[in-house]
XYZ file of C-alpha atoms in Angstrom:
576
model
C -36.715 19.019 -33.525
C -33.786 20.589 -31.265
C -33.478 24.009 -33.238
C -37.398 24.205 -33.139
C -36.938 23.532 -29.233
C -34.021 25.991 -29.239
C -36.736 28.448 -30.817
C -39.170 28.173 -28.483
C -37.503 28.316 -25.491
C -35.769 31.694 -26.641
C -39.026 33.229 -27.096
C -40.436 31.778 -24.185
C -38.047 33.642 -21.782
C -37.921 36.941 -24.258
C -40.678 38.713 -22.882
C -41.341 37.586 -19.534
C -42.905 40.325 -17.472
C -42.288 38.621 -13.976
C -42.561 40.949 -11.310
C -39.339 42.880 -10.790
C -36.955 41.415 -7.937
C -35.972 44.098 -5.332
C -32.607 45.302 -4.972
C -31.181 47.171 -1.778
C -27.728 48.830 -2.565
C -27.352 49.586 1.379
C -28.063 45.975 2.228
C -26.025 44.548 -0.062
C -23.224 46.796 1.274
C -23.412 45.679 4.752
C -23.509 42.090 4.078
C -20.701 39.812 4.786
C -18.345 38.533 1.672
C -19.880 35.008 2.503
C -23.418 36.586 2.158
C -22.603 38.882 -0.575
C -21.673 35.835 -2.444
C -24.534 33.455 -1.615
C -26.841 36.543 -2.220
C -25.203 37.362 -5.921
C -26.329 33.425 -6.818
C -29.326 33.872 -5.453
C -30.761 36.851 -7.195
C -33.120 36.314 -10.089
C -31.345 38.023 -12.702
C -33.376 36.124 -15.425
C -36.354 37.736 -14.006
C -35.134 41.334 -14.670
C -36.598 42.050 -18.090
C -35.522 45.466 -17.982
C -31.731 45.574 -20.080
C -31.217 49.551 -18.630
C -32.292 48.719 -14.747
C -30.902 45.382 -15.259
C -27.215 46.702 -16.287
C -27.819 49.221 -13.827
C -28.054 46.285 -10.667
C -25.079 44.471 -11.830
C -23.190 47.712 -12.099
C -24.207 48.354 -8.642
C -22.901 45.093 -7.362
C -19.836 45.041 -8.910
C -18.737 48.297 -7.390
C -19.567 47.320 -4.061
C -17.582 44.377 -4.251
C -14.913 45.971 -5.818
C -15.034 48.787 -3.164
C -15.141 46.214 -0.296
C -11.994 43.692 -2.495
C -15.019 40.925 -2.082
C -13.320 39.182 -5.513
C -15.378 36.163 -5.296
C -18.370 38.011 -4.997
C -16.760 40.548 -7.928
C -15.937 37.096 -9.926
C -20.024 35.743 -9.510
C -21.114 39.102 -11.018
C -18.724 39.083 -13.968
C -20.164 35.469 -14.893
C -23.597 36.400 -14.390
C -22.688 39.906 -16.295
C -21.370 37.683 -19.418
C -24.898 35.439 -19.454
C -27.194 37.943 -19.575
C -24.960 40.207 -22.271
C -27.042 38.583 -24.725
C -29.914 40.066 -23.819
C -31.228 42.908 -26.396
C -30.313 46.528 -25.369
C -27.761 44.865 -22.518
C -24.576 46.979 -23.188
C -21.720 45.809 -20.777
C -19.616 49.379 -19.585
C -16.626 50.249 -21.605
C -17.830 48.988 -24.560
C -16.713 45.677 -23.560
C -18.136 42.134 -24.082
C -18.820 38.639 -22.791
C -15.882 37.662 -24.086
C -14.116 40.361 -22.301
C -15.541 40.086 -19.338
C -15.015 35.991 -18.967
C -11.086 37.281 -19.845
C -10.884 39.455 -16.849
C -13.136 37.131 -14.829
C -10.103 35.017 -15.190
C -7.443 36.687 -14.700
C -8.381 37.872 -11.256
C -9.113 34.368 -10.421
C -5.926 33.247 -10.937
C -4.259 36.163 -8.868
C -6.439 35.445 -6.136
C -6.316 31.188 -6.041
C -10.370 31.080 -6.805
C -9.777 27.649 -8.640
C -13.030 27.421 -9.409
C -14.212 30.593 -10.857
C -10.773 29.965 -12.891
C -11.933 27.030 -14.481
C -15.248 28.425 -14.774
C -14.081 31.246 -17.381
C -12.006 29.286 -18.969
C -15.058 26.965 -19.744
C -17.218 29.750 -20.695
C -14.686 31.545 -23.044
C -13.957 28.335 -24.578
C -18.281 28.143 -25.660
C -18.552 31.330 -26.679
C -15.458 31.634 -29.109
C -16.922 28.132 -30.779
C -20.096 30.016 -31.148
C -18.695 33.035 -32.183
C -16.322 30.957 -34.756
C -13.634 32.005 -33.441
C -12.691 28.783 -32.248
C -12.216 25.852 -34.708
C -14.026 23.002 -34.589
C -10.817 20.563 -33.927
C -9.561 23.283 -30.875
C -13.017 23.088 -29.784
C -12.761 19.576 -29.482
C -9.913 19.366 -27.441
C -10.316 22.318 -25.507
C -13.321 20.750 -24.253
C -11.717 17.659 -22.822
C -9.597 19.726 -21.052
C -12.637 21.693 -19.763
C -14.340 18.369 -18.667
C -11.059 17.119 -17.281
C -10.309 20.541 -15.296
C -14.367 20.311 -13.599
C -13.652 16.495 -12.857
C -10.102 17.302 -11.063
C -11.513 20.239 -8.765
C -15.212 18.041 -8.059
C -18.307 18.634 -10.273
C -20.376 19.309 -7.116
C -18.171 22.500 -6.475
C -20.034 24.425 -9.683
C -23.278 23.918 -8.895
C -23.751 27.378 -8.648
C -21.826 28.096 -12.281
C -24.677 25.962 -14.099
C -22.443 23.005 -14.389
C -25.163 21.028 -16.156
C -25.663 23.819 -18.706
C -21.601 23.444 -19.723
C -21.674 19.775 -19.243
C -24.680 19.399 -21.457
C -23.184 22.085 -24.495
C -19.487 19.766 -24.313
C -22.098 16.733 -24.366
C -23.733 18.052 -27.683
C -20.826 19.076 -29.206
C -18.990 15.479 -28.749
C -22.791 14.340 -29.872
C -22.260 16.092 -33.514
C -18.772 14.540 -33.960
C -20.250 11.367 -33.717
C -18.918 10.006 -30.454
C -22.233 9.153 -28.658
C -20.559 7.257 -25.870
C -18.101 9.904 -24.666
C -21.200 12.634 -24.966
C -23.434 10.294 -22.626
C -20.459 10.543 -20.213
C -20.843 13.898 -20.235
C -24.556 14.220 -20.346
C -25.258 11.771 -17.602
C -23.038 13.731 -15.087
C -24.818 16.620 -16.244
C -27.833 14.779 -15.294
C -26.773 14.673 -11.861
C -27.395 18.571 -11.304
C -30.434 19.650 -13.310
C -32.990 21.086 -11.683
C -36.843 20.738 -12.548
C -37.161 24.117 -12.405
C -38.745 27.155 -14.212
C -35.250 28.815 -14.689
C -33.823 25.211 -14.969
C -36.087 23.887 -17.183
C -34.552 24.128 -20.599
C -31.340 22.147 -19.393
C -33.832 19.663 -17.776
C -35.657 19.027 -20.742
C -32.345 18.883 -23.105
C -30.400 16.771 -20.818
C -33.071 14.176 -20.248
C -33.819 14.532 -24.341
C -30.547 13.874 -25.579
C -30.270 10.386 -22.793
C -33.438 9.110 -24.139
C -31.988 9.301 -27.699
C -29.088 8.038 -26.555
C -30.626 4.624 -25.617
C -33.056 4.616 -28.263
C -30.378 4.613 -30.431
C -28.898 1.619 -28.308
C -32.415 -0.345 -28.480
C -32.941 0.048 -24.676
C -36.649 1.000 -25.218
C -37.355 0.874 -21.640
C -34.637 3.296 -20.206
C -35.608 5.796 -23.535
C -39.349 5.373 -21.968
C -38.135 6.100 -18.822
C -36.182 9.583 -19.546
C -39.101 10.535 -21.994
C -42.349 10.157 -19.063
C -39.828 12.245 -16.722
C -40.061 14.732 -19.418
C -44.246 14.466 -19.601
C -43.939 14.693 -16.218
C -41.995 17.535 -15.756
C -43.676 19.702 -17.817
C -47.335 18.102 -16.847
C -46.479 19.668 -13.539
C -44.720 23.155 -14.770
C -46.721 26.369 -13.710
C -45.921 28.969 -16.201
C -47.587 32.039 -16.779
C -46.186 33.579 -20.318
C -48.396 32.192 -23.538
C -44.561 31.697 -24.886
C -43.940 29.911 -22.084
C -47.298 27.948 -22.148
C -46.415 27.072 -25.988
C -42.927 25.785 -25.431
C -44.995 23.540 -22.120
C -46.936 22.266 -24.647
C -44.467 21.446 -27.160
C -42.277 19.072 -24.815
C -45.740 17.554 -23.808
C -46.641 16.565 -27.152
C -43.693 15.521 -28.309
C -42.658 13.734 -24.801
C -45.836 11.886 -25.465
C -44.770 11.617 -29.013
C -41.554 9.727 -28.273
C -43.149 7.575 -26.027
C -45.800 6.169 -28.407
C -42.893 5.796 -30.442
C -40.992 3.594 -28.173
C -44.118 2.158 -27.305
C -44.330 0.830 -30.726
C -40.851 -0.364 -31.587
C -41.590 -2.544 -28.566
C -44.880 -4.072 -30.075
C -47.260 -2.348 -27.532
C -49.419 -0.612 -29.868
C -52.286 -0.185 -28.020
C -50.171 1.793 -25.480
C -48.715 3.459 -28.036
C -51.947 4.570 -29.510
C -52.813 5.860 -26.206
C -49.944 8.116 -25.936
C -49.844 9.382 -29.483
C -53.668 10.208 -29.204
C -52.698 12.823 -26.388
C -49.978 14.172 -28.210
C -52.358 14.965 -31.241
C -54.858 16.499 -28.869
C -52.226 18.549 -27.108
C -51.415 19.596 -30.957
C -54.661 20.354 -32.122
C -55.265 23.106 -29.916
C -52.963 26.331 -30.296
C -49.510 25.113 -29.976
C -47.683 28.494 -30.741
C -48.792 32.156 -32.339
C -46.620 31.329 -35.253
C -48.690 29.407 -37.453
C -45.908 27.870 -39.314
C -44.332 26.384 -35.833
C -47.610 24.740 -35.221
C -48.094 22.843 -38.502
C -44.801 21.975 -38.446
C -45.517 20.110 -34.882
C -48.711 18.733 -36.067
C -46.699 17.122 -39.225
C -44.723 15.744 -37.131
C -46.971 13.946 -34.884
C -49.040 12.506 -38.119
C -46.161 10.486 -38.942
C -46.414 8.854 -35.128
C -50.290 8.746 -35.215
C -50.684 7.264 -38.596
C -48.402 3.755 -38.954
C -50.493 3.159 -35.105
C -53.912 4.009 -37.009
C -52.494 1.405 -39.602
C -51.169 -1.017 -37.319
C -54.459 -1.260 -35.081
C -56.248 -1.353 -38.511
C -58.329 1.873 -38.317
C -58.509 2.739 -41.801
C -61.222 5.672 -41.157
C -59.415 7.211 -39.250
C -56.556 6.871 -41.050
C -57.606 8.725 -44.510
C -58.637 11.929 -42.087
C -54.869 11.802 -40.639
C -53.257 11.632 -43.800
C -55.540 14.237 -45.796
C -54.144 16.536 -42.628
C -50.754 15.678 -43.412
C -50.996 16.288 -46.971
C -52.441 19.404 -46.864
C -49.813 20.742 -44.419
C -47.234 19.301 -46.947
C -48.973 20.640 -49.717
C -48.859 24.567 -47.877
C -45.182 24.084 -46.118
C -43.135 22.173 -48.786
C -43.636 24.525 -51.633
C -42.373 27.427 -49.707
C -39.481 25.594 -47.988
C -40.517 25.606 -44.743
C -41.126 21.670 -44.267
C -38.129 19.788 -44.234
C -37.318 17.991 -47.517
C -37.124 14.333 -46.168
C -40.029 14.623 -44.129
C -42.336 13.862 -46.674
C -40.840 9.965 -46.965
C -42.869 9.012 -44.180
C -46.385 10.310 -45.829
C -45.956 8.593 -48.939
C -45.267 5.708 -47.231
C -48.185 5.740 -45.025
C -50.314 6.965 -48.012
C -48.759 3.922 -50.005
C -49.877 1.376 -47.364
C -53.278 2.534 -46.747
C -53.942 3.012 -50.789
C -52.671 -0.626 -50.816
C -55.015 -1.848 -48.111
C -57.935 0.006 -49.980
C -56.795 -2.092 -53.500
C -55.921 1.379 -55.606
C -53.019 -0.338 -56.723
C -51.963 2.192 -59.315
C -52.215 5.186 -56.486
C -50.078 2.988 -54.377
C -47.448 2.375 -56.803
C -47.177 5.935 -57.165
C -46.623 6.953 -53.600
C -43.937 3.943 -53.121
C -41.975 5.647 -56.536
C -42.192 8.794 -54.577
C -40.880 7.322 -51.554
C -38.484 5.709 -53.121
C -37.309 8.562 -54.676
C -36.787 10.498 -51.395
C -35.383 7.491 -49.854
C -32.669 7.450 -52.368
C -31.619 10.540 -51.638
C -31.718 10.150 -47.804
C -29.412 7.830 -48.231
C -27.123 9.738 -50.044
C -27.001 12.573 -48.104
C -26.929 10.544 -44.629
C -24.214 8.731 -46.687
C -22.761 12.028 -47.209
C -23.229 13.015 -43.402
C -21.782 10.309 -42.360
C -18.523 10.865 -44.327
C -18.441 14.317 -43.554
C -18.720 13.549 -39.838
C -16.442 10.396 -39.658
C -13.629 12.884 -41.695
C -14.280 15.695 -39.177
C -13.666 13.352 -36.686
C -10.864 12.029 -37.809
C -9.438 15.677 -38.458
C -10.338 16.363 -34.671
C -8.780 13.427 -33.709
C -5.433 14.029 -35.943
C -5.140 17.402 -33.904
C -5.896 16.760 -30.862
C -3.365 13.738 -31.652
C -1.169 16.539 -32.650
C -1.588 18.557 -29.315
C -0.992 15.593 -27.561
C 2.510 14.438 -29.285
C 3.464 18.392 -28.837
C 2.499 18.480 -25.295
C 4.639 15.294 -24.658
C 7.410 16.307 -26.264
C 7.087 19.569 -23.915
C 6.983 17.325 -21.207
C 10.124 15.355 -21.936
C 11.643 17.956 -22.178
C 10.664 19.447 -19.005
C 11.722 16.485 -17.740
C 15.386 16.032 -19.509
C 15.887 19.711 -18.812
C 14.815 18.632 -14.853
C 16.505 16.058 -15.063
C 20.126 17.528 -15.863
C 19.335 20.056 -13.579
C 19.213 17.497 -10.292
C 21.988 15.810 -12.368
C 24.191 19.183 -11.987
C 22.927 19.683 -8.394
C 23.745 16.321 -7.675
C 27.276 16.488 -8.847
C 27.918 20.013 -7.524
C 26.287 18.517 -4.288
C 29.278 15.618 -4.630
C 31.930 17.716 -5.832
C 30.910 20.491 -2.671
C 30.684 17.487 0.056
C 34.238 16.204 -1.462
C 35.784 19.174 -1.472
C 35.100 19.908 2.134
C 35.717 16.425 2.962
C 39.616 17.165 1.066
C 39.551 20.176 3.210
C 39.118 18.456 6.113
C 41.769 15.909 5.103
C 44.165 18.523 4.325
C 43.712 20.826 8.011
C 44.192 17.537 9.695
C 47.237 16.596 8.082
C 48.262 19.972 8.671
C 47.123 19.851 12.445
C 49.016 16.766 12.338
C 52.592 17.828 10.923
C 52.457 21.064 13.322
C 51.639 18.615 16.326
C 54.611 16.554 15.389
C 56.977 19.711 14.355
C 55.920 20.867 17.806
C 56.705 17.431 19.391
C 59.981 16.947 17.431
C 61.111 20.605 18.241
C 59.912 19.812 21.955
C 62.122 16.547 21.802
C 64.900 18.359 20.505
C 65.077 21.391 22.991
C 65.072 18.456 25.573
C 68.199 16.785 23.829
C 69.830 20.150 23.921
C 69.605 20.562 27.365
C 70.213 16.945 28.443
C 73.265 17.850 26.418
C 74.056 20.697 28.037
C 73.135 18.869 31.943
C 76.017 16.364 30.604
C 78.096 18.402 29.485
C 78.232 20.743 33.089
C 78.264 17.236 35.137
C 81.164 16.251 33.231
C 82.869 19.499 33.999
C 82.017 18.898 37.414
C 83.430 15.317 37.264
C 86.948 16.571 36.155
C 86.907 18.702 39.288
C 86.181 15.908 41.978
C 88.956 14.089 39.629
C 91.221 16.434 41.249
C 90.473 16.187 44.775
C 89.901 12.195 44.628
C 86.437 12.425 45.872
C 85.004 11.581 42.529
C 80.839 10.731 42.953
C 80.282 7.580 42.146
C 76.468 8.208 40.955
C 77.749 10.960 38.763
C 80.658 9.007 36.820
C 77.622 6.181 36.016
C 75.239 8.609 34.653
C 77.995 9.847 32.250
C 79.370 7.124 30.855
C 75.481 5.930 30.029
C 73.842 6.958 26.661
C 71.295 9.402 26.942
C 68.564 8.176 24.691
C 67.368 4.624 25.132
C 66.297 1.988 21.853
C 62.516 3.397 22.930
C 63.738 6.955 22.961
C 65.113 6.830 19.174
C 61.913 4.984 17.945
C 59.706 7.678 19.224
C 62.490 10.359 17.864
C 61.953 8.481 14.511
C 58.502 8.505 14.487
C 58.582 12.040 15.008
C 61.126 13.018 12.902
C 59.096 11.010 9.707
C 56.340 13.159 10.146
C 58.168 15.895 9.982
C 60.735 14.989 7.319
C 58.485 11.817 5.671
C 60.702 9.940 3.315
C 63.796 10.887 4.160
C 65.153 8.322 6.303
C 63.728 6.232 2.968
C 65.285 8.445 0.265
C 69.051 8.075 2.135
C 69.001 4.276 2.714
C 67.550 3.651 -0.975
C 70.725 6.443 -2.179
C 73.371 4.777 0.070
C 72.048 1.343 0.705
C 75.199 0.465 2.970
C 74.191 3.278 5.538
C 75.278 1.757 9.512
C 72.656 2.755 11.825
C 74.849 4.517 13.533
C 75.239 6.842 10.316
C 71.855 6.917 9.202
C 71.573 8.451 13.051
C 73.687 10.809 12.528
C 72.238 12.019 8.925
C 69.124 12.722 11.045
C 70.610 14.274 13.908
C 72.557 16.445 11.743
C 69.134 16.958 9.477
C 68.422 18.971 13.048
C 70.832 21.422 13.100
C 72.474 19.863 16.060
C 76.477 20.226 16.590
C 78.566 17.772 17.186
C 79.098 18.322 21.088
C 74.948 18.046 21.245
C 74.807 14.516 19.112
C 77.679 12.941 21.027
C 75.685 13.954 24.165
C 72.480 12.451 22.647
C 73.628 9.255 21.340
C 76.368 8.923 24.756
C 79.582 8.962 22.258
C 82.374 11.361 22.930
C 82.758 13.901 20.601
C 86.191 11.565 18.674
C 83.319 9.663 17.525
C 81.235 11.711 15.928
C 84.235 13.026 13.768
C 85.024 9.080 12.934
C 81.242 8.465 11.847
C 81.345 11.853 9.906
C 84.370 11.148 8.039
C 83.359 7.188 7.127
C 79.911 8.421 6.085
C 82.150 11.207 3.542
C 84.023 8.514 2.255
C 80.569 6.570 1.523
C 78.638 9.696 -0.155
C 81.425 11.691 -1.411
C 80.085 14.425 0.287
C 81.083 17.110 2.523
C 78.659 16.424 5.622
């Protein structure tokens, strides 16, 4: 029933001869970017049944917006430009095509940050290389989770003007053929959300709402299947179309809308209902459905085997030979030729069975039931064989996009080891930096350090020397007033005092271990029976200092020093 839907719809929309929409290059060149834009997804490009002036609008447009760097209004034609390339005669410049086009669509999209338009193409693309089988089946599969997951990260609502519903409703269908019904509702009822009941939006409409009544149907909810088949009949009991394609394709969706809801009707026990519904259906049928022949006997077949079980049920057996001499002879002028499915037949021989059985011709019913039950037989074998062939292809899809997954993950951990011994490097060279500054720091203060105490020492020292030398004049001094017996009493006590107190030589041998660290250490642990007096003089002499200077510093006469110097030889051996 879909590809005769498919079939119909495409001719519907063929030929239409609506009146042209205007145009207005100048107009369009003045607008704003914002109205440029609104006004691209506004125009009626369906409408334009002329391919030439048709391809000769869009080029229009896009060089404007291309002359004016209005990219989103330059992405909006190129989608629009890839839609209607299938129209016959449409020939997209440079010998390009959809494909192409989507390509380039997004491309620029990414350079310029238009997310959506982005995703957009990449949804397109990703249809028409499937339908151009160019895509497999199992890349298909996965590419259009992605595509679902991509429109569900930026918002749904944001493509409303992309016909999100149209994508949403071909990844629906395709996840509907591999089997997995409740992952294509998912898609199809979001889809739902943003069809539009509509001339242009019609088709999507009708599909959307088609494929969610079979869906329940399928999961014995008769009354929500009822419910998306009567918004159906009353869609398209309220669509104004003009076209006598059109008008054919109306009628189609109003029998068979009716169709399905006898049919519902039925599996619920409401016959009488159902009767009602199928009865319109087979009026709606009777008259001319479509100006191929063929199409409309194939229709009418179809709602015989609705009609006729009712006819039975209800127990109208008059009417029921009329129904089923109809069927037969559209059997009898289809089948031979090929052009009437070969199952569909089941359902007349089963009906004919039953009613030959009610009417006691036994041997006529027998006959039909072996015929059914030939066909039967081989229903099940090929659904059997369907059924395998679909449950392998979805296991195939499944195995690859398993496949995809395991290789994107692996990607991933590596993205993250590799990130991961990056910050580990950073982190070290972070450590390492801070330390070495930190031992940098350590080292100029130590160095700030031992030049503050060389400076403090040498300070120190130049003050011994001229303490020294002060001593050394007042003691010249002394020997005169020796002489002349007026000797100073203040100066003879300053003399014979020491010049450096017990405080003095602990702050002198502070400073001096900074300066000289471990040497005091190194001498006592080399001569362990060093006198402090000696160990004094190994520093003073450590100085430079003569022995006129140390005997001045320590308050010794010079005899002394000598006597130190030459017990401390004895003790080290060593000429000091």
């Amino acid at each position: 029933m879909f590809l005769i839907v498919a079939l119909l719809f495409a001719c519907g929309f063929s030929n239409t001869s609506f009146s042209q929409p205007s145009f207005n290059e100048g107009s369009f060149r003045n607008m704003t970017a914002k109205e440029r834009y609104r006004f691209v997804h506004d125009y009626p490009f369906w409408k334009v049944y002329d391919v030439k002036k048709l391809s000769t609008i869009l080029t229009q447009m896009v060089g404007i917006a291309v002359e004016k760097k209005d990219y989103h209004s330059e992405l909006a034609l190129k989608y629009y430009t890839s839609l209607v390339s299938g129209k016959v005669g449409f020939k997209i410049p440079k010998g390009k095509n959809a494909n192409d086009v989507l390509i380039e669509m997004q491309k620029i999209a990414t350079q310029q940050g238009y997310e959506v338009e982005d995703v957009v193409a990449f949804c397109y693309l990703t249809n028409n290389l499937y339908l151009g089988q160019k895509l497999s089946k199992e890349q298909y599969y996965v590419d259009v989770q992605h595509c679902f997951e991509q429109l569900q990260r930026v918002g749904f609502e944001k493509f409303k003007d992309y016909n999100v519903a149209g994508l949403l409703f071909n990844f629906g269908k395709c996840l509907w053929d591999l089997g997995d019904l409740d992952k294509a509702y998912q898609y199809l009822s979001i889809a739902e959300r943003f069809i539009e009941p509509t001339v242009e939006g019609g088709f999507h409409y009708t599909q959307v709402l088609n494929y969610l009544q079979t869906y329940w149907q399928k999961k014995k909810d008769y009354n929500k299947a009822i419910f998306y088949a009567k918004k159906i009949l009353v869609y398209h009991q309220n669509l104004q179309v003009e076209e006598l394609e059109q008008k054919f394709w109306n009628r189609f969706w109003l029998n068979f809308s009716a169709l399905d809801i006898a049919s519902l009707l039925i599996e619920q026990g409401k016959i009488k209902e159902g009767e009602f519904y199928a009865n319109k259906g087979y009026q709606l049928i009777k008259t001319q459905f479509s100006l191929d022949s063929i199409v409309s006997m194939q229709a009418e077949f179809d709602v015989l085997m609705v009609l006729i079980p009712i006819k039975l049920k209800l127990g109208k057996t008059h009417e029921v030979n009329t129904l089923l001499e109809r069927a037969t002879t559209i059997k009898n002028n289809l089948s031979p030729k090929g052009l009437l499915d070969y199952f569909k037949p089941l359902k007349l021989y089963k009906y004919s069975s039953e009613y030959q059985e009610e009417q006691g011709n036994f041997a006529t019913a027998l006959h039909y039931t072996h015929l059914a039950q030939k066909l039967q037989d081989s229903l099940n074998l090929r659904n059997d064989a369907q059924k395998l062939s679909q449950m392998q292809l979805r296991y195939e899809v499944e195995k690859y996009a398993g496949h995809l997954k395991m290789i994107e993950n692996e990607k991933q951990l590596q993205k993250y080891l590799r990130n991961a011994v990056l910050v580990i490097l950073l982190l070290v060279v972070g450590f390492a930096y801070v330390n070495l500054r930190r031992l940098h720091h350590k080292h100029r203060q130590k160095e700030k350090e031992l030049a503050n105490a060389q400076y403090d020492l040498n300070s120190l020292t130049q003050h011994f020397r001229k303490m020294s030398d002060l001593a050394e004049n007042l003691r010249h001094e002394n020997e005169k007033l020796i002489t002349n017996d007026n000797q100073n009493e203040y100066l003879e006590q300053l003399i014979s005092s020491t010049i450096l107190t017990d405080e003095d030589w602990t702050n002198f041998k502070v400073m001096f271990e900074k300066v000289h660290p471990g040497y005091i250490q190194v001498q006592k642990e080399k001569y362990p029976d060093l006198t402090n007096a000696e160990t004094r003089l190994l520093m003073l002499e450590k100085l430079d200092l003569s022995a006129q200077e140390m005997a001045n510093m320590i308050g010794v006469n010079k005899n002394t020093i000598h006597q130190t110097r030459l017990r401390l030889r004895r003790k080290t051996n060593d000429r000091v």
